[in-house]
Short mmCIF file of C-alpha atoms and ligand atoms in Angstrom, two decimals:
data_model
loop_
_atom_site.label_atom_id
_atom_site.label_comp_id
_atom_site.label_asym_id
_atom_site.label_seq_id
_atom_site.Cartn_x
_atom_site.Cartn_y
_atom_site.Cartn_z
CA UNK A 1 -12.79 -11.96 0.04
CA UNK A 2 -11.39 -8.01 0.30
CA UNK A 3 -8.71 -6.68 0.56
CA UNK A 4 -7.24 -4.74 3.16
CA UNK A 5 -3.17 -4.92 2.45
CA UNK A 6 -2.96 -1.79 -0.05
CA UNK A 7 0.05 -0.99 1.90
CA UNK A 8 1.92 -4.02 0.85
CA UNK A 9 0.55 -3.82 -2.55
CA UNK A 10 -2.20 -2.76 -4.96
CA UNK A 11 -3.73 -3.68 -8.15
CA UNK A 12 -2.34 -2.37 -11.66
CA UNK A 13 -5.23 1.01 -12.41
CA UNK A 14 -6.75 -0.10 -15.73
CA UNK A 15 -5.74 3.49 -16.80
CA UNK A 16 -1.68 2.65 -15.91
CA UNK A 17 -2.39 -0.90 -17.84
CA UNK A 18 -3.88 1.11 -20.87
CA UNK A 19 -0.89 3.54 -20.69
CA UNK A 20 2.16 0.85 -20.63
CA UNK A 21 1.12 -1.90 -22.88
CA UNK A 22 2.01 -0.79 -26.47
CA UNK A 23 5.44 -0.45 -24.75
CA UNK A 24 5.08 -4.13 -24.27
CA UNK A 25 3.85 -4.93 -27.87
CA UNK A 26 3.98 -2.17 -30.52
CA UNK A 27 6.24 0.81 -29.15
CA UNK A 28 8.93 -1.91 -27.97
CA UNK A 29 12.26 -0.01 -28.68
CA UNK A 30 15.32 0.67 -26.64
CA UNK A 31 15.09 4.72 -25.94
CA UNK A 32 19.32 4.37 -26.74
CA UNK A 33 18.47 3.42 -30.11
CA UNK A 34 18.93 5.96 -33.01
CA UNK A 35 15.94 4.83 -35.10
CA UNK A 36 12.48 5.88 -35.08
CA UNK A 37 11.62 2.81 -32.93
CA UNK A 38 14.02 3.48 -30.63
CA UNK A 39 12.62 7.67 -30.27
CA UNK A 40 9.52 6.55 -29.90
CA UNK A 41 10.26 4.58 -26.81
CA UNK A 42 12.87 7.56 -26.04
CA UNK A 43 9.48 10.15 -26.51
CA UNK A 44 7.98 7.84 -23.96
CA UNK A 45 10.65 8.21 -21.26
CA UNK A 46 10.49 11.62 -21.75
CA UNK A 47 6.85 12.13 -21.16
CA UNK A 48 7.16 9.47 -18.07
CA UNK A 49 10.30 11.87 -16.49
CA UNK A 50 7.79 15.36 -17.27
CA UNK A 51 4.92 13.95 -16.02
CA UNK A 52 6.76 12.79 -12.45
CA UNK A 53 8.95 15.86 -12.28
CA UNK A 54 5.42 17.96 -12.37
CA UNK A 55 3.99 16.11 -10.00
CA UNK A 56 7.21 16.38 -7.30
CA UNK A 57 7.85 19.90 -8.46
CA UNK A 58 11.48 19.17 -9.65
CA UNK A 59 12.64 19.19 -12.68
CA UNK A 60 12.92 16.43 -15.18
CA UNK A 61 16.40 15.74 -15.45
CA UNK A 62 16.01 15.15 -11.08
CA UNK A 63 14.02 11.95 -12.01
CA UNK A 64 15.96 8.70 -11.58
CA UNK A 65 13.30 6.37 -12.57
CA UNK A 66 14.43 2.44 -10.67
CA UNK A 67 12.98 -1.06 -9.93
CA UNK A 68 10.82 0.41 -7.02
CA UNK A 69 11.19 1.71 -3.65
CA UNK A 70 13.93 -0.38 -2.17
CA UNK A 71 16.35 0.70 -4.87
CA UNK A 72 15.55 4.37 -4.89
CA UNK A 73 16.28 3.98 -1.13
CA UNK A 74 19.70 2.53 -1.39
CA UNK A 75 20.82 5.01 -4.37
CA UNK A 76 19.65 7.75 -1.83
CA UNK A 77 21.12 6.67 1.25
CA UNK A 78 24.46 4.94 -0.29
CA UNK A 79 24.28 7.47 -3.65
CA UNK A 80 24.78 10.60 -1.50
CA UNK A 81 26.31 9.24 1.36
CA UNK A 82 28.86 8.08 -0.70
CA UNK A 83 29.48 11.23 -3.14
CA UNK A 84 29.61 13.69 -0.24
CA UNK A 85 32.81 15.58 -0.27
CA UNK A 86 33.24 15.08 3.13
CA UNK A 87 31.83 14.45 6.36
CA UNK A 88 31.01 10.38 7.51
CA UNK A 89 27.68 11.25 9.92
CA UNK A 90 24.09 10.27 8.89
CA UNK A 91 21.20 10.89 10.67
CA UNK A 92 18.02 8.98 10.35
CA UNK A 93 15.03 7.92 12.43
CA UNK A 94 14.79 4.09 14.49
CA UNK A 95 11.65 3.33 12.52
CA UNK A 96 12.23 2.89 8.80
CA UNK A 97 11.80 0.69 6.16
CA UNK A 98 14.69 -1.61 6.36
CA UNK A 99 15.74 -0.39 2.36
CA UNK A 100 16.78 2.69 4.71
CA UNK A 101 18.15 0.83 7.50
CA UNK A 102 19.97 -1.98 5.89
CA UNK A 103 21.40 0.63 3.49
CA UNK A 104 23.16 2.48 6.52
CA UNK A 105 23.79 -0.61 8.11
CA UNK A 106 26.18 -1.34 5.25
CA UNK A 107 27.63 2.21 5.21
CA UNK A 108 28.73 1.29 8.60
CA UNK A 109 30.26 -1.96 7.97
CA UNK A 110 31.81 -1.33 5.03
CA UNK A 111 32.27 2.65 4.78
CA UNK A 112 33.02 3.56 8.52
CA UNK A 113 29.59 5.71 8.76
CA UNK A 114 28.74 6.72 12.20
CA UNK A 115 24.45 6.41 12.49
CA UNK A 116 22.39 8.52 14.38
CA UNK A 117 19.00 6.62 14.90
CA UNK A 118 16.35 9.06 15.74
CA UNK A 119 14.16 8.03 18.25
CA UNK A 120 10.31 7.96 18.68
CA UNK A 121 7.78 8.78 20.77
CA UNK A 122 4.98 6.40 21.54
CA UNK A 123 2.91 7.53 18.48
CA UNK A 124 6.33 6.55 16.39
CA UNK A 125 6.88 10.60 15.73
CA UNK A 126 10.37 11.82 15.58
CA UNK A 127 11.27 15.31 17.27
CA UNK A 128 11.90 17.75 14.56
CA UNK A 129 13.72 19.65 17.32
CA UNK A 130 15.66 16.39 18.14
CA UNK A 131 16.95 15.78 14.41
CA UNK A 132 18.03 19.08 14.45
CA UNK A 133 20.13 18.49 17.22
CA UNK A 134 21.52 15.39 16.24
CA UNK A 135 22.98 17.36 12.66
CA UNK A 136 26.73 18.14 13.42
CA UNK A 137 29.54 19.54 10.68
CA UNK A 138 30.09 15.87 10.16
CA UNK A 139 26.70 15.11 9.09
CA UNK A 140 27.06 14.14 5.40
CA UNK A 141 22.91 12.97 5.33
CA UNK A 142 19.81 13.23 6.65
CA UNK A 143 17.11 10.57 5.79
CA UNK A 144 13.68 10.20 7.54
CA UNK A 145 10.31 8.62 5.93
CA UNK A 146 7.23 10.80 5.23
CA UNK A 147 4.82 8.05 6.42
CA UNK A 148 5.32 4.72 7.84
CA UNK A 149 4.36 1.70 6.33
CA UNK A 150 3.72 -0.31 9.81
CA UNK A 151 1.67 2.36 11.82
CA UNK A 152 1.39 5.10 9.37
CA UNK A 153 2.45 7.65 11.22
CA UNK A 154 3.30 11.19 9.37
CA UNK A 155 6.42 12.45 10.33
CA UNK A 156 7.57 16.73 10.22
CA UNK A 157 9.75 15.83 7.43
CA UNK A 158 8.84 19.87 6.33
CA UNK A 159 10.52 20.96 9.44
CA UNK A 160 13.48 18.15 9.18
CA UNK A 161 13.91 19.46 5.76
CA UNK A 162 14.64 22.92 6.46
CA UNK A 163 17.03 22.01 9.84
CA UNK A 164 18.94 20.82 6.97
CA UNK A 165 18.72 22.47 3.79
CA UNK A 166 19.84 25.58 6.87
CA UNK A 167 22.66 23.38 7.51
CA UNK A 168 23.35 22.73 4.11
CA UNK A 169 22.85 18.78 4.92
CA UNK A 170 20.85 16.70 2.27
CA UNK A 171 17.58 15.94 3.16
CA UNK A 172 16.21 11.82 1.82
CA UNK A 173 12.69 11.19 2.62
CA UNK A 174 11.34 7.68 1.72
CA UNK A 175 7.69 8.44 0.44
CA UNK A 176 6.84 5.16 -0.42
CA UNK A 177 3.77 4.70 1.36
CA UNK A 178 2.70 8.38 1.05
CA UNK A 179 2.17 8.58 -2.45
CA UNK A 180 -1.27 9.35 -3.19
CA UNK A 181 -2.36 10.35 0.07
CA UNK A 182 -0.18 13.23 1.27
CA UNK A 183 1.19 16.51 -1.30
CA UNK A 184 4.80 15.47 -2.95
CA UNK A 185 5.63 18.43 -4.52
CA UNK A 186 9.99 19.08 -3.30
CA UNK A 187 9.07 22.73 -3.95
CA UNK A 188 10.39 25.40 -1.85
CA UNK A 189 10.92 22.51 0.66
CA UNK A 190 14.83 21.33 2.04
CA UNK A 191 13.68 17.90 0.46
CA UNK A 192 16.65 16.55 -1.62
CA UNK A 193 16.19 13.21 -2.35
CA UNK A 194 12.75 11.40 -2.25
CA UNK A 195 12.34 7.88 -3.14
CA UNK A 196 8.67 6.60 -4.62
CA UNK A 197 7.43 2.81 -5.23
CA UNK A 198 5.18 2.13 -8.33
CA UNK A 199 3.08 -0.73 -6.73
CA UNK A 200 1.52 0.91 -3.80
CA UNK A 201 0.13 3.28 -6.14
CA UNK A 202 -1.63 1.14 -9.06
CA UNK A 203 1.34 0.55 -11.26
CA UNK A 204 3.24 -2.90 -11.57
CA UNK A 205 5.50 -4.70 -9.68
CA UNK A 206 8.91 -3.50 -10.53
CA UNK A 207 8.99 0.16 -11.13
CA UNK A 208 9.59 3.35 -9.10
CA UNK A 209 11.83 6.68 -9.20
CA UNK A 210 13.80 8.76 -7.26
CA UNK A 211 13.92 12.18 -6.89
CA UNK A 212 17.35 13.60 -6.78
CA UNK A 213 18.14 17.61 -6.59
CA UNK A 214 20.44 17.31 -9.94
CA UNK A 215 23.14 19.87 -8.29
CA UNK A 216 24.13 17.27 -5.55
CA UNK A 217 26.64 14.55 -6.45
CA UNK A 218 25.15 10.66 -6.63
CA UNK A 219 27.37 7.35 -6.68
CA UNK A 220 25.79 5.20 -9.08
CA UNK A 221 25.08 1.70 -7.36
CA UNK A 222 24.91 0.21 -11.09
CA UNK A 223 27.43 1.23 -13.52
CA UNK A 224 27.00 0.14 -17.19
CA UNK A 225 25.95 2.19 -20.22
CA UNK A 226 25.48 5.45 -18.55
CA UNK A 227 21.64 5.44 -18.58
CA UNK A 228 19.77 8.19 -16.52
CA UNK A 229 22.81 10.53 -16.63
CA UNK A 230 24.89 7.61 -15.56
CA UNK A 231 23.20 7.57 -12.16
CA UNK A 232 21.75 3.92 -13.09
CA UNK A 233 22.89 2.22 -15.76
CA UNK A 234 20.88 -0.10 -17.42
CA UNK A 235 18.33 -0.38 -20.28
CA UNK A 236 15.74 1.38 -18.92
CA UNK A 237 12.48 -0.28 -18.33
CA UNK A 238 9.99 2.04 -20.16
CA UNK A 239 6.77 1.00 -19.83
CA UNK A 240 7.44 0.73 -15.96
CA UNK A 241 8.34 4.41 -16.30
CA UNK A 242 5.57 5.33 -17.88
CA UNK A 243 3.72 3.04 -15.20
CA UNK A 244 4.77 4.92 -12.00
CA UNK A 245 4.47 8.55 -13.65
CA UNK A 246 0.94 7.92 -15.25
CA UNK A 247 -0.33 6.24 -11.78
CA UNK A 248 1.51 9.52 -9.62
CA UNK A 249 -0.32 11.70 -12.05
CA UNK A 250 -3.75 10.46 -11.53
CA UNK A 251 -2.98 9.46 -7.40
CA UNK A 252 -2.09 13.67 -7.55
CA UNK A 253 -5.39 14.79 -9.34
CA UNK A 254 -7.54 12.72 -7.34
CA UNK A 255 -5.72 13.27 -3.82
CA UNK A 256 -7.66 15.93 -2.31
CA UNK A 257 -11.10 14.21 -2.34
CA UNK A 258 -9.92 10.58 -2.19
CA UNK A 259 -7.71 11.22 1.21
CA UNK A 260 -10.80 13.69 2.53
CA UNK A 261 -13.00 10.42 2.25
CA UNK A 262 -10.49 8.00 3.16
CA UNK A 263 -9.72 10.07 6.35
CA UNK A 264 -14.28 9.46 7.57
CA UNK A 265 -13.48 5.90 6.34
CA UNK A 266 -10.29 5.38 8.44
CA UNK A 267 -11.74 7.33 11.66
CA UNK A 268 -15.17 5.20 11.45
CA UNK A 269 -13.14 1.45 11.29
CA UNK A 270 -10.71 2.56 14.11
CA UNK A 271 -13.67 3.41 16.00
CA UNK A 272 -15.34 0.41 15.33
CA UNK A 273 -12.58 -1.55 16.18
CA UNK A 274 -11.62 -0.10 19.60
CA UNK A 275 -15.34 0.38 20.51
CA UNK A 276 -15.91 -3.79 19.83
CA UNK A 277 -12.50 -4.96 20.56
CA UNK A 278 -12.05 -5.35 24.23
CA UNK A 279 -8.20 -4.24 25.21
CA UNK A 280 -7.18 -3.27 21.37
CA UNK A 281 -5.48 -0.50 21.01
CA UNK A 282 -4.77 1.89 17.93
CA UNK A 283 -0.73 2.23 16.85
CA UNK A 284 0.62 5.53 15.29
CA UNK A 285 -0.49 8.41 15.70
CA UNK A 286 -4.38 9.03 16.08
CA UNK A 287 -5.01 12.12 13.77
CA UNK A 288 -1.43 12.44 12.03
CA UNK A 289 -1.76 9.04 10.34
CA UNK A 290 -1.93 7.42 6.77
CA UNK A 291 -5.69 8.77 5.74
CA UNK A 292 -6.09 4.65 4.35
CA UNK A 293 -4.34 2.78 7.77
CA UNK A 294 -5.63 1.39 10.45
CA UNK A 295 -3.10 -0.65 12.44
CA UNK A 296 -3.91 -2.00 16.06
CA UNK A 297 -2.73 -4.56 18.67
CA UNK A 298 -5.07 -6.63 20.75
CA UNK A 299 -2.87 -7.83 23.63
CA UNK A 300 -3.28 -11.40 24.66
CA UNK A 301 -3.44 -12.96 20.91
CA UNK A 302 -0.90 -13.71 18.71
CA UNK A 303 -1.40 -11.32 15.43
CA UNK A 304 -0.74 -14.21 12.67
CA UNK A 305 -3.51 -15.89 14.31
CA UNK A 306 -5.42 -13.28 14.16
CA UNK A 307 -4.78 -12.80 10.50
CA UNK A 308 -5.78 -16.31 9.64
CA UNK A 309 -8.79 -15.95 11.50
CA UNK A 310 -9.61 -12.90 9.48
CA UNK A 311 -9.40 -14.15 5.94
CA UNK A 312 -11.31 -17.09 7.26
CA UNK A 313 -13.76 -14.15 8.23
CA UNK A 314 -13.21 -12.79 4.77
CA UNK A 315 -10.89 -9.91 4.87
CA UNK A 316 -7.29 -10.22 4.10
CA UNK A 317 -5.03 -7.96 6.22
CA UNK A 318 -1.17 -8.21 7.19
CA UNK A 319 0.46 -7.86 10.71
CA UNK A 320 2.12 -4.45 10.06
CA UNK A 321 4.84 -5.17 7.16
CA UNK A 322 4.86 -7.44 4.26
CA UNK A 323 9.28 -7.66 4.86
CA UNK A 324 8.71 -9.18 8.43
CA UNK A 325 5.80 -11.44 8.00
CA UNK A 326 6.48 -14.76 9.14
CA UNK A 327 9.31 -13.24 11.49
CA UNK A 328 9.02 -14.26 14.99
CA UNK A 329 10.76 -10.83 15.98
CA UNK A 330 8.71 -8.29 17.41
CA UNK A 331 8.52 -5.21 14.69
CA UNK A 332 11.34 -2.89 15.55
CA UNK A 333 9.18 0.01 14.54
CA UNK A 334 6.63 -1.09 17.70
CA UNK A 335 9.97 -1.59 19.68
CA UNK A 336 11.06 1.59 19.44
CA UNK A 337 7.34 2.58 19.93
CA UNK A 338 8.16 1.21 23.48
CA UNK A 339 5.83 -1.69 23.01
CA UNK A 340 6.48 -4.65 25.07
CA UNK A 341 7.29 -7.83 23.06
CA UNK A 342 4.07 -9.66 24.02
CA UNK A 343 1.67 -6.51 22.58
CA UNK A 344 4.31 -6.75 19.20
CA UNK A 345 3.44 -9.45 17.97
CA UNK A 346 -0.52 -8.83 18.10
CA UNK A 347 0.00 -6.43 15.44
CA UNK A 348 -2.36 -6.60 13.08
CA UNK A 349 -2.61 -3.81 10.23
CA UNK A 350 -5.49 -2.93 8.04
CA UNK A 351 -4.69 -0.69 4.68
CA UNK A 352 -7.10 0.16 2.02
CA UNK A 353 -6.76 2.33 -1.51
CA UNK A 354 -8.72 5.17 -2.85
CA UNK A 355 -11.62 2.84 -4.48
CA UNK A 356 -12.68 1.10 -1.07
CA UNK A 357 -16.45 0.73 -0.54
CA UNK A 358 -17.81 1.89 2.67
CA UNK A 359 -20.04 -1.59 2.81
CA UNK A 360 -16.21 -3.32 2.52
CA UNK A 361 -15.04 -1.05 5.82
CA UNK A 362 -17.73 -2.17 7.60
CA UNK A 363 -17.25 -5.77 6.66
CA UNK A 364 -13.47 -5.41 7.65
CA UNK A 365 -14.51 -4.27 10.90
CA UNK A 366 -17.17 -6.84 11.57
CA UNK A 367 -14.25 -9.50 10.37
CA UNK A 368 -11.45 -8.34 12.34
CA UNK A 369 -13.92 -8.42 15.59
CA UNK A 370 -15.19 -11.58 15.11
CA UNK A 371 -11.28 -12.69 14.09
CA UNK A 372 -10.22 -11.61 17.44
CA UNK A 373 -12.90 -12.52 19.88
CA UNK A 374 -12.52 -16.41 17.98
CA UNK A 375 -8.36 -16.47 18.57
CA UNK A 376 -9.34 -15.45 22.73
CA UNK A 377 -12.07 -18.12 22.21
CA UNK A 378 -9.27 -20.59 21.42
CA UNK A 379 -6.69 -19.84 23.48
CA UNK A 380 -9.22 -19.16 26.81
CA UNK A 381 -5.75 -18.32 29.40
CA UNK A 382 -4.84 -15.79 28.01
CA UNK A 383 -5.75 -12.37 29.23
CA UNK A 384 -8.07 -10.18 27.31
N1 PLP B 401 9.78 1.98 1.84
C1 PLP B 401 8.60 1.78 2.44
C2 PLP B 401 8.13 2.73 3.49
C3 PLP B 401 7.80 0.68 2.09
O1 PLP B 401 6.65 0.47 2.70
C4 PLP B 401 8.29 -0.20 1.08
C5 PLP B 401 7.53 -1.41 0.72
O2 PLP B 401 6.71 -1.89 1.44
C6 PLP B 401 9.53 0.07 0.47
C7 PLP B 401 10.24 1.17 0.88
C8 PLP B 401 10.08 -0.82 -0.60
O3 PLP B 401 9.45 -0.59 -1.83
P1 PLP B 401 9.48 -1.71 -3.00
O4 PLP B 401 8.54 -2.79 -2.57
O5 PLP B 401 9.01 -0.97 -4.21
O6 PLP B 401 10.88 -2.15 -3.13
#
């Protein structure tokens, strides 16, 4: 079996496991503690928060290290939206995660926010020119993805970025599935606030950070003992730390030549795909994508057949996003794509990390064809 669902999650790197188990085991103290266990755990944090800051170009003390991506969202989006002086406006795009959406969904409800939802074009870009537009003297924040998780579309965050640090708007970008693939350093960029998930990146389950320009105020979402500057309270969990810095660190080193290599990989199973799939067609942008995504729909089948077909071909993919699977809604990323229901839900989405073996692209390919061609097989009225 292989797998192709590095978007949803990847393995632990044995280099990550090496670096965070004697914080399970011999280097076990709380970093709040006064003796020598406890600044040994305390050195640790600090080497996790030097190591990411380096990496994103900020400084340390900008690190919020949290349980992963979903909570570095919602400190972001309900952190600053909250803390702004004034203003009750935030702008963000119609196709991210729902940590994002759900996050100003509840600023509305509960907070009065008005939302501005971006929208797309049919390669699920936003117009840089358009967000700028959309930022008024109300506008308390600005928060649109680097990459998307469903089609893996890049988005001008760069140009976003500077409509508002111009503004003097803060600037969120959820980077979660960019990480190792695309450059992260904040400097000399408008880019505030960027939120990172250990587990797409070969660290566990559990872990993640947030980049926060230290000059801009933050609501806490957990108040307690006043850990990470009081911007999340809460024993921190070290060895995760440790985790998601050590795995950034070596996803930064290796970037060039892994996302160079991914890109021929990519480009050679899309063209496979379309070439062999009769009617499929490629979602996201065509160049401007993910280098390790590959995410299609083949109208006429239903995508969690397809899937099922596949791993019974071998290959274990996902139909665009691990939060909606099993949902019988159509992916509101493809809606506002301005894909028809029907095509929605054929979604199928093939992801891959930096160690993939070209023999395991071609077997993808070969699996997902034969996956498809046996679903039309079995359900012969449909059109192909
Ligand atoms: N943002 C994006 C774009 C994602 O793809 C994901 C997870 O799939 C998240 C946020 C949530 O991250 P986590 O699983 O670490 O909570």
């Amino acid at each position: 079996m292989i797998y192709f669902d590095a978007a949803a999650t990847t393995p632990v790197r044995p280099e990550v496991l090496a670096a965070l188990a004697p914080l399970y085991t011999t280097d076990f103290g709380n970093p709040s503690s006064t003796h020598s266990a406890g600044e040994t755990a305390a050195r640790a944090l600090d080497y996790a928060r030097r190591t990411a800051a380096e990496v994103l170009g900020c400084r340390p003390g900008d690190i919020v290290f949290t349980s992963g991506g979903t909570e570095a969202d919602n400190l972001a989006v309900k952190g600053l939206a909250l803390a702004a002086p004034q203003g009750r406006h935030i702008v963000s795009s119609a196709v991210e995660h729902p940590a994002v959406l759900e996050s100003l969904a509840y600023l509305a409800r509960h907070h009065g926010f008005r939302i501005t939802l971006l929208p797309v074009d049919s390669d699920g870009r936003v117009d840089p020119a358009e967000a700028a537009a959309a930022l008024t003297h109300e506008t308390t924040l600005c928060t649109v993805m680097t990459a998307n998780n469903e089609v893996g579309t890049v988005q001008p965050v760069g140009e976003i970025a500077q409509a508002c640090r111009d503004r003097g708007i803060p600037f969120h970008t959820d980077a979660v599935q960019a990480a190792g693939w695309l450059p992260l350093s904040v400097e000399g960029t408008g880019i505030d606030a960027m939120s990172i998930s250990g587990h797409k990146l070969g660290a566990p389950k559990g872990c993640g950070l947030l980049y926060v320009r230290g000059v801009l105020p933050l609501e806490p979402l957990l108040h307690g003992g006043g850990q990470e500057r009081g911007r999340r309270s809460g024993t921190e969990n070290v060895a995760g730390a440790v985790a998601v810095a050590t795995a950034l660190a070596l996803a930064d080193r290796e970037r060039d030549a892994v996302a160079e290599r991914a890109r021929g990989l990519r480009d050679y199973l899309i063209g496979a795909v379309l070439d062999q799939v009769p009617g499929a067609v490629l979602t996201g942008h065509r160049t401007e994508r993910l280098p390790g995504h590959a995410s299609f729909c083949f109208p006429g089948t239903s995508g969690e057949a397809v899937l099922l077909e596949a791993e019974r071909a071998g290959v274990l993919c996902s139909s665009g996003s691990a939060c909606a699977a099993g949902s019988d809604e159509p992916s509101p990323v493809l809606t506002a794509m301005g894909v028809d229901r029907a095509t929605a839900q054929s979604a199928v989405r093939l992801t891959f990390g930096p160690s993939v073996r070209e023999n395991e692209i071609t077997m993808a390919a070969r699996a997902l064809v034969t996956a498809v061609r046996r679903v039309r097989e079995l359900q012969p009225n449909t059109p192909s």
